[in-house]
Coordinates of C-alpha atoms and ligand atoms in Angstrom, one line a residue:
M1 CA 109.3 83.0 168.9
S2 CA 112.9 81.9 169.2
E3 CA 114.5 79.1 167.2
S4 CA 113.7 76.7 170.1
S5 CA 110.2 76.5 168.9
S6 CA 111.3 75.2 165.6
L7 CA 110.5 71.6 164.6
D8 CA 112.3 68.5 165.7
V9 CA 111.5 68.8 169.4
R10 CA 112.3 65.5 171.1
E11 CA 111.9 64.4 174.6
V12 CA 115.2 63.4 176.1
N13 CA 115.0 61.2 179.1
F14 CA 117.9 62.0 181.4
D15 CA 118.3 58.9 183.6
G16 CA 120.2 59.1 186.9
L17 CA 123.2 56.7 187.2
V18 CA 122.9 54.5 190.2
G19 CA 125.7 55.6 192.5
P20 CA 128.4 53.4 194.1
T21 CA 126.9 53.6 197.6
H22 CA 123.4 52.4 196.5
N23 CA 122.0 50.8 199.7
Y24 CA 118.8 49.9 201.5
S25 CA 118.4 52.0 204.6
G26 CA 114.7 52.3 205.1
L27 CA 114.9 56.1 205.0
A28 CA 111.7 57.1 203.2
L29 CA 108.6 57.3 205.4
G30 CA 105.5 56.6 203.3
N31 CA 107.5 54.8 200.6
V32 CA 106.4 51.2 201.2
A33 CA 109.3 49.5 199.3
S34 CA 111.9 51.6 201.1
M35 CA 110.3 51.0 204.5
S36 CA 110.2 47.2 203.9
H37 CA 113.6 46.7 202.5
G38 CA 115.7 48.7 205.0
G39 CA 118.7 46.7 206.2
L40 CA 118.9 44.4 203.2
V41 CA 122.2 43.9 201.4
S42 CA 122.3 45.9 198.1
N43 CA 124.1 45.3 194.9
P44 CA 125.4 48.6 193.6
R45 CA 127.0 47.2 190.5
E46 CA 124.0 45.3 189.5
G47 CA 121.8 48.4 190.2
A48 CA 124.0 50.6 188.0
L49 CA 124.1 48.0 185.2
Q50 CA 120.3 47.6 185.3
G51 CA 119.9 51.3 184.9
L52 CA 122.3 51.5 182.0
A53 CA 120.7 48.5 180.3
K54 CA 117.3 50.3 180.5
M55 CA 118.9 53.4 178.9
K56 CA 120.6 51.4 176.2
S57 CA 117.5 49.5 175.2
L58 CA 115.5 52.7 174.9
L59 CA 118.3 54.2 172.9
D60 CA 118.3 51.1 170.6
A61 CA 114.5 51.5 170.2
G62 CA 115.1 55.0 168.8
Y63 CA 114.4 57.2 171.8
A64 CA 116.7 60.0 172.8
Q65 CA 118.5 59.1 176.0
G66 CA 120.6 61.3 178.4
V67 CA 122.5 60.5 181.5
L68 CA 123.0 62.4 184.8
P69 CA 125.8 61.6 187.3
P70 CA 125.3 60.4 190.8
Q71 CA 126.3 62.6 193.8
Q72 CA 129.2 62.5 196.1
R73 CA 128.4 60.1 198.9
P74 CA 129.1 59.6 201.8
D75 CA 128.4 63.3 202.2
L76 CA 131.2 64.1 204.7
G77 CA 130.4 67.8 204.4
A78 CA 126.9 67.1 205.9
L79 CA 128.5 65.1 208.8
R80 CA 131.0 67.9 209.5
A81 CA 128.2 70.5 209.5
L82 CA 126.5 68.4 212.1
G83 CA 129.6 68.5 214.4
F84 CA 131.7 65.5 213.4
S85 CA 135.3 66.5 212.9
G86 CA 138.7 65.1 212.2
T87 CA 139.9 63.0 209.2
A88 CA 137.4 61.3 206.9
H89 CA 138.2 58.0 208.8
E90 CA 137.4 59.6 212.2
V91 CA 134.2 61.3 211.0
L92 CA 132.9 58.1 209.5
T93 CA 133.8 55.9 212.5
R94 CA 132.3 58.3 215.0
A95 CA 129.1 58.8 213.0
A96 CA 128.8 55.0 212.6
G97 CA 129.1 54.5 216.3
E98 CA 127.0 57.4 217.5
T99 CA 124.3 57.8 214.8
P100 CA 124.2 54.9 212.4
Q101 CA 120.9 56.2 210.9
L102 CA 122.6 59.5 210.1
L103 CA 125.5 57.7 208.4
R104 CA 123.1 55.8 206.3
A105 CA 121.3 59.0 205.2
V106 CA 124.6 60.6 204.1
C107 CA 125.4 57.5 202.1
S108 CA 122.1 57.3 200.2
A109 CA 122.4 57.1 196.4
S110 CA 118.9 58.6 196.1
S111 CA 119.9 61.1 193.4
M112 CA 119.4 58.2 191.0
W113 CA 115.7 59.1 191.0
T114 CA 116.1 62.1 188.7
A115 CA 112.3 62.6 188.4
N116 CA 112.9 64.3 191.7
A117 CA 115.9 66.4 190.6
G118 CA 113.7 69.3 189.5
T119 CA 110.9 70.7 187.4
V120 CA 111.5 71.5 183.8
T121 CA 109.4 73.7 181.4
P122 CA 110.2 73.4 177.7
S123 CA 111.0 76.5 175.7
V124 CA 107.8 76.2 173.7
D125 CA 105.8 77.0 176.8
A126 CA 108.1 79.7 178.1
A127 CA 107.5 83.4 177.4
D128 CA 111.2 84.0 176.8
G129 CA 111.6 80.9 174.6
R130 CA 114.1 79.2 176.9
V131 CA 114.0 75.9 178.8
H132 CA 113.4 76.5 182.5
F133 CA 114.8 74.5 185.4
T134 CA 114.1 74.6 189.2
P135 CA 116.0 72.0 191.3
A136 CA 113.6 70.4 193.9
N137 CA 114.4 71.2 197.5
L138 CA 113.5 67.7 198.7
Q139 CA 113.1 69.0 202.2
S140 CA 110.8 66.1 203.3
S141 CA 113.7 63.9 204.1
F142 CA 117.2 64.6 205.3
H143 CA 118.9 62.2 202.9
R144 CA 117.2 63.9 199.9
Y145 CA 117.6 67.4 201.2
L146 CA 121.3 66.9 200.6
E147 CA 120.8 66.7 196.8
P148 CA 119.7 70.0 195.4
E149 CA 123.0 71.9 195.7
T150 CA 124.9 69.4 193.5
T151 CA 121.8 68.9 191.3
G152 CA 121.8 72.6 190.6
R153 CA 125.5 72.5 189.7
V154 CA 125.0 69.5 187.4
L155 CA 122.0 71.0 185.6
A156 CA 123.8 74.3 185.2
A157 CA 126.9 72.5 183.9
I158 CA 125.0 70.6 181.2
F159 CA 122.3 73.2 180.3
N160 CA 124.8 76.0 180.5
D161 CA 124.0 78.1 177.4
P162 CA 122.0 81.1 178.7
R163 CA 120.5 81.8 175.3
H164 CA 118.6 78.5 175.6
F165 CA 118.5 77.6 179.3
A166 CA 117.3 79.4 182.5
H167 CA 118.0 78.2 186.0
H168 CA 116.0 79.2 189.0
P169 CA 116.8 79.0 192.7
V170 CA 115.7 76.0 194.8
L171 CA 112.5 77.0 196.7
P172 CA 113.0 77.7 200.4
A173 CA 113.6 74.4 202.1
T174 CA 110.8 74.6 204.6
P175 CA 107.6 72.6 204.9
A176 CA 105.4 75.3 203.3
F177 CA 107.4 75.0 200.1
S178 CA 108.1 71.3 200.1
D179 CA 108.9 70.4 196.5
E180 CA 109.7 67.0 194.9
G181 CA 110.1 68.1 191.3
A182 CA 108.9 66.5 188.2
A183 CA 107.5 63.5 190.0
N184 CA 104.5 65.7 190.8
H185 CA 104.4 67.5 187.5
T186 CA 103.0 66.3 184.1
R187 CA 103.1 68.2 180.9
L188 CA 100.3 67.4 178.5
A189 CA 100.3 68.6 174.9
G190 CA 99.4 67.5 171.4
E191 CA 103.0 66.7 170.5
H192 CA 106.2 67.5 172.4
G193 CA 106.8 70.6 170.2
E194 CA 103.3 72.0 170.7
P195 CA 102.3 74.3 173.6
G196 CA 101.3 72.3 176.6
V197 CA 99.4 72.4 179.8
H198 CA 101.2 71.7 183.1
L199 CA 99.5 69.5 185.6
F200 CA 100.9 70.1 189.1
V201 CA 99.8 67.6 191.7
Y202 CA 100.2 68.5 195.4
G203 CA 99.5 66.6 198.6
R204 CA 98.6 69.4 200.9
Q205 CA 98.0 73.1 201.1
A206 CA 100.4 74.9 203.5
F207 CA 98.5 78.1 204.0
G208 CA 94.9 77.8 205.0
G209 CA 94.6 74.1 204.0
D210 CA 92.0 71.9 205.6
P211 CA 93.7 69.1 207.6
A212 CA 90.6 67.0 207.0
H213 CA 91.7 66.7 203.4
E214 CA 95.3 65.7 204.2
P215 CA 96.7 62.1 204.5
K216 CA 96.6 60.8 208.1
R217 CA 99.3 58.1 208.0
F218 CA 102.1 59.3 205.7
P219 CA 103.4 62.7 204.9
A220 CA 102.3 64.7 201.8
R221 CA 105.5 65.7 200.2
Q222 CA 104.4 68.4 197.8
T223 CA 102.6 71.6 198.7
L224 CA 100.3 73.7 196.5
E225 CA 102.4 76.7 197.4
A226 CA 105.6 75.0 196.1
S227 CA 103.9 74.0 192.8
Q228 CA 102.6 77.6 192.4
A229 CA 106.0 79.1 193.1
V230 CA 107.7 76.8 190.5
A231 CA 105.0 77.8 187.9
R232 CA 105.6 81.5 188.8
Q233 CA 109.4 81.1 188.4
H234 CA 108.8 79.6 185.0
S235 CA 106.3 82.3 184.0
L236 CA 103.5 79.8 183.4
G237 CA 100.2 81.6 183.2
E238 CA 96.8 80.5 184.4
A239 CA 95.9 79.2 180.9
Q240 CA 98.9 76.9 181.0
T241 CA 98.5 75.3 184.5
V242 CA 96.2 73.0 186.4
F243 CA 96.8 72.4 190.1
A244 CA 95.2 69.3 191.4
Q245 CA 95.3 67.7 194.9
Q246 CA 96.4 64.1 195.2
H247 CA 94.0 61.8 196.8
P248 CA 94.9 61.6 200.5
A249 CA 93.9 57.9 200.7
A250 CA 96.4 57.2 197.9
I251 CA 99.2 58.9 199.9
D252 CA 98.2 56.8 202.9
A253 CA 98.5 53.7 200.8
G254 CA 102.1 54.5 199.8
V255 CA 101.7 56.8 196.8
F256 CA 104.3 59.3 198.0
H257 CA 104.5 61.0 194.6
N258 CA 102.0 61.5 191.8
D259 CA 104.1 59.5 189.4
V260 CA 103.3 56.4 191.5
I261 CA 99.7 56.7 190.5
A262 CA 99.6 58.6 187.1
V263 CA 101.6 59.2 184.1
G264 CA 101.0 61.5 181.1
N265 CA 102.5 61.9 177.7
G266 CA 101.3 64.0 174.8
P267 CA 97.5 64.3 175.2
L268 CA 97.2 61.0 177.1
L269 CA 96.8 60.8 180.8
L270 CA 97.0 57.3 182.3
Y271 CA 95.8 57.4 185.9
H272 CA 94.2 55.4 188.6
E273 CA 90.8 56.2 189.8
M274 CA 92.2 57.2 193.2
A275 CA 94.9 59.5 191.9
F276 CA 93.2 62.8 192.4
R277 CA 91.0 64.1 195.2
D278 CA 88.6 65.4 192.6
E279 CA 89.0 63.3 189.4
Q280 CA 86.2 65.1 187.4
E281 CA 87.4 68.6 188.3
T282 CA 90.9 67.7 187.3
L283 CA 89.9 66.3 183.9
D284 CA 87.6 69.2 183.2
A285 CA 90.3 71.7 184.0
L286 CA 92.7 69.9 181.7
R287 CA 90.1 69.7 178.9
A288 CA 89.3 73.4 179.2
K289 CA 93.0 74.4 178.8
L290 CA 94.4 71.8 176.4
A291 CA 94.4 72.8 172.8
T292 CA 94.0 69.2 171.8
P293 CA 91.5 66.6 173.0
L294 CA 92.6 65.0 176.2
I295 CA 92.8 61.2 176.1
P296 CA 92.1 60.0 179.7
V297 CA 92.9 56.3 180.3
R298 CA 91.4 55.5 183.7
V299 CA 92.3 52.4 185.6
P300 CA 89.5 51.6 188.1
L301 CA 90.0 50.4 191.6
E302 CA 88.2 47.2 190.8
A303 CA 90.8 46.4 188.1
V304 CA 93.9 47.4 190.2
S305 CA 93.8 48.0 193.9
L306 CA 95.9 50.8 195.4
E307 CA 98.0 48.0 197.0
D308 CA 98.7 46.4 193.6
A309 CA 99.4 49.8 192.1
V310 CA 102.0 50.5 194.8
D311 CA 103.4 46.9 194.7
S312 CA 103.8 46.7 190.9
Y313 CA 104.5 50.4 190.1
L314 CA 102.3 50.1 187.0
F315 CA 101.9 53.9 186.9
N316 CA 105.6 54.5 187.4
S317 CA 106.0 53.6 183.8
Q318 CA 107.5 55.7 181.1
L319 CA 105.1 56.6 178.3
L320 CA 107.0 57.3 175.2
S321 CA 105.9 58.8 171.8
N322 CA 106.6 57.0 168.6
P323 CA 106.9 58.6 165.1
D324 CA 103.7 56.8 164.0
G325 CA 101.7 58.4 166.7
S326 CA 101.5 55.3 168.9
M327 CA 103.0 55.2 172.4
T328 CA 105.2 52.7 174.2
L329 CA 104.7 52.0 177.9
V330 CA 107.9 51.0 179.7
V331 CA 106.9 49.1 182.9
P332 CA 109.0 47.5 185.7
G333 CA 109.3 43.7 185.8
E334 CA 107.1 43.7 188.9
C335 CA 104.0 44.4 186.7
Q336 CA 104.5 41.0 185.0
E337 CA 104.5 39.3 188.4
N338 CA 101.2 40.8 189.5
E339 CA 98.3 39.0 187.9
A340 CA 95.7 41.8 188.2
V341 CA 98.1 44.4 186.8
W342 CA 99.3 42.2 184.0
R343 CA 95.8 41.5 183.0
T344 CA 94.9 45.2 183.1
I345 CA 97.9 46.0 180.9
Q346 CA 96.7 43.4 178.3
D347 CA 92.9 44.0 178.5
L348 CA 92.5 47.7 179.3
L349 CA 95.7 49.4 178.1
L350 CA 96.8 47.4 175.1
A351 CA 93.4 46.3 173.9
G352 CA 91.7 49.7 174.7
H353 CA 91.0 52.6 172.3
N354 CA 94.1 54.6 173.1
P355 CA 97.5 55.2 171.5
I356 CA 99.4 52.7 173.8
G357 CA 100.5 50.1 171.3
E358 CA 103.4 48.3 173.0
V359 CA 104.6 47.4 176.5
L360 CA 108.2 46.9 177.3
V361 CA 109.2 45.3 180.5
K362 CA 112.4 46.4 182.2
D363 CA 114.3 44.9 185.2
V364 CA 115.2 47.8 187.6
K365 CA 114.8 45.7 190.7
Q366 CA 117.7 47.2 192.6
S367 CA 116.0 50.6 192.4
M368 CA 112.5 49.2 192.8
R369 CA 113.4 47.9 196.3
N370 CA 113.8 51.5 197.3
G371 CA 110.6 52.6 195.6
G372 CA 112.1 53.8 192.3
G373 CA 110.6 52.5 189.1
P374 CA 111.4 53.3 185.4
A375 CA 109.8 56.7 185.6
C376 CA 111.5 57.7 188.9
L377 CA 114.8 57.1 187.2
R378 CA 114.4 59.7 184.6
L379 CA 114.0 63.5 184.1
R380 CA 112.2 64.4 181.0
V381 CA 113.5 67.4 179.1
A382 CA 111.8 68.2 175.7
L383 CA 114.5 69.9 173.6
S384 CA 114.6 71.3 170.1
S385 CA 117.5 70.4 167.8
A386 CA 119.1 73.8 168.5
E387 CA 118.8 73.1 172.3
R388 CA 120.2 69.6 172.0
Q389 CA 123.2 71.1 170.1
A390 CA 123.6 73.7 172.9
L391 CA 124.1 71.0 175.6
S392 CA 127.5 70.9 177.3
G393 CA 129.3 67.7 178.2
R394 CA 128.9 64.3 176.8
V395 CA 125.6 63.4 178.3
L396 CA 123.6 62.0 175.4
L397 CA 123.9 58.3 175.3
D398 CA 125.4 56.6 172.3
E399 CA 127.0 53.2 171.7
A400 CA 130.5 54.5 172.8
L401 CA 129.3 56.3 176.0
Y402 CA 127.3 53.2 177.0
A403 CA 130.3 51.0 176.6
E404 CA 132.5 53.4 178.6
L405 CA 130.0 53.8 181.4
T406 CA 129.5 50.1 181.7
A407 CA 133.2 49.5 181.9
W408 CA 133.5 52.4 184.5
V409 CA 130.8 50.7 186.6
E410 CA 132.5 47.3 186.3
R411 CA 135.8 48.8 187.3
H412 CA 134.7 50.8 190.3
Y413 CA 131.5 49.4 191.8
R414 CA 131.2 46.8 194.6
D415 CA 129.1 43.8 194.0
R416 CA 127.4 44.1 197.4
L417 CA 127.0 46.5 200.3
A418 CA 125.7 45.5 203.7
P419 CA 124.7 48.3 206.1
D420 CA 128.0 48.0 208.1
D421 CA 130.0 48.5 205.0
L422 CA 128.9 52.1 204.8
A423 CA 131.4 53.1 207.6
D424 CA 134.3 51.7 205.6
P425 CA 136.6 54.7 204.7
Q426 CA 137.8 52.7 201.7
L427 CA 134.3 52.9 200.2
A428 CA 134.4 56.7 200.5
E429 CA 137.8 56.8 198.7
E430 CA 136.7 54.4 196.0
T431 CA 133.7 56.6 195.4
L432 CA 135.7 59.8 195.0
G433 CA 138.0 58.2 192.5
A434 CA 135.1 56.8 190.5
L435 CA 133.3 60.1 190.4
D436 CA 136.4 62.1 189.4
E437 CA 136.8 59.7 186.5
L438 CA 133.1 60.0 185.7
T439 CA 133.2 63.8 185.4
R440 CA 136.0 63.3 182.8
I441 CA 134.0 60.7 180.9
L442 CA 130.9 63.0 180.8
Q443 CA 133.1 66.1 180.3
I444 CA 131.0 68.2 182.7
G445 CA 133.9 69.8 184.6
S446 CA 134.0 70.1 188.4
V447 CA 130.6 69.6 190.0
Y448 CA 131.3 67.7 193.3
P449 CA 132.3 69.3 196.6
F450 CA 135.6 67.4 196.7
Q451 CA 136.5 68.8 193.2
L452 CA 135.6 72.4 194.2
G453 CA 137.9 72.4 197.2
Ligands
LIG1 O1 112.2 59.7 197.7 N1 113.5 56.4 198.0 C1 113.1 57.5 197.1 C2 112.3 57.0 195.9 C3 112.0 58.1 194.9 C4 111.1 57.6 193.8 N2 110.9 58.7 192.9 C5 109.8 59.0 192.3 N3 108.6 58.4 192.6 N4 109.8 59.8 191.3 C6 112.1 58.4 197.9 O2 111.3 57.9 198.7 C7 114.7 55.3 199.7 C8 116.2 55.3 200.3 C9 116.4 54.3 201.3 O3 115.5 53.9 202.0 O4 117.6 53.8 201.4 C10 114.4 56.6 198.9 O5 114.9 57.6 199.2

């Protein structure tokens, strides 16, 4: 085994910075929060500061915290590819007049939800002893389909030492290989540095699937075929993988990713009774493959309805390992506002026989209104100390980086954005200036289309 399997493996949570064009456009079919908040005025500065505050508090609590940059928006290249021409001003004005919905899509700051950036396999599970990455194609929606190209460049810039990191191509961006990344992937293991089992959760089967087992109201965003292809790219064998179908009724209730209804960490799987189409089969398969006893923590429907799960985002929590073997659950503020959910946290999770010993409540409301909780905002990458040292750029949060990023947000971000503001060419210019500066702060080189010429 390579040095990457040595001790001191830590999970680094790479949170996406909320971008300067953060807005509410109602773009995500099947995502109840996005659908109900479209058209509201957003607060990009507040959103970015909320995200940074979450990162800082987890850093202060002793967890390893990374940061990933937002993307270049508005995506003028996408508008040009769709036939708009002329200066930036002309392109934006014409798009705003002719297809305001398209303009909103190319302005989305959706790359903040880095749980959808890609799928990651830690080196301890990989035959070649390297960490493997596949950016997600996000082909289910146009605004997110625009992300993978820059995501791939950002990941390659940060994890750029080929002795430690391997990057795979994005899957074909077509419905059969619809891939939403780590939001539908959970790695279970004894500890982060021990070999693990990868639970891939899909919503539909593209080839030969039975439509009777698919959601009726909202789209299933992940296919079995996409999950299998990612597992193949990462050379994960049968003994290391479990493929489980998401419950179609959950998708129809607004559970557009598995991380809205289940979260795992180490040997613990916290899940809602309605998470999987076949709960027992899923647990049995995990038990058969895991080297350590599975700790299932099941939340029954009678404790938390699907509606409450979707409203509160209880399962979109971060579950973090502590040195004493206990775990901390990082929940969004909305959980505290929901009586049934808050009671379940106290009575079933904290008082139950499981390692969850603490609950931290974080305010990420700006992101939550678009359906993004604490877990959506982060990409988990388990790294050995050698791999952490091999990272490029200045992306591991510390006191100084936090202070610089906070000042950068305060310098460049608008307080509020109404839907009509998205056509303002000034906003596009401000954003480019801010991102150029950000790549210097993070020392990641040129990753944006405007920097590549
Ligand atoms: O893809 N929302 C995102 C939220 C992603 C949450 N991620 C995880 N569950 N891991 C989505 O649905 C809404 C954008 C808007 O409507 O303006 C949006 O894209």
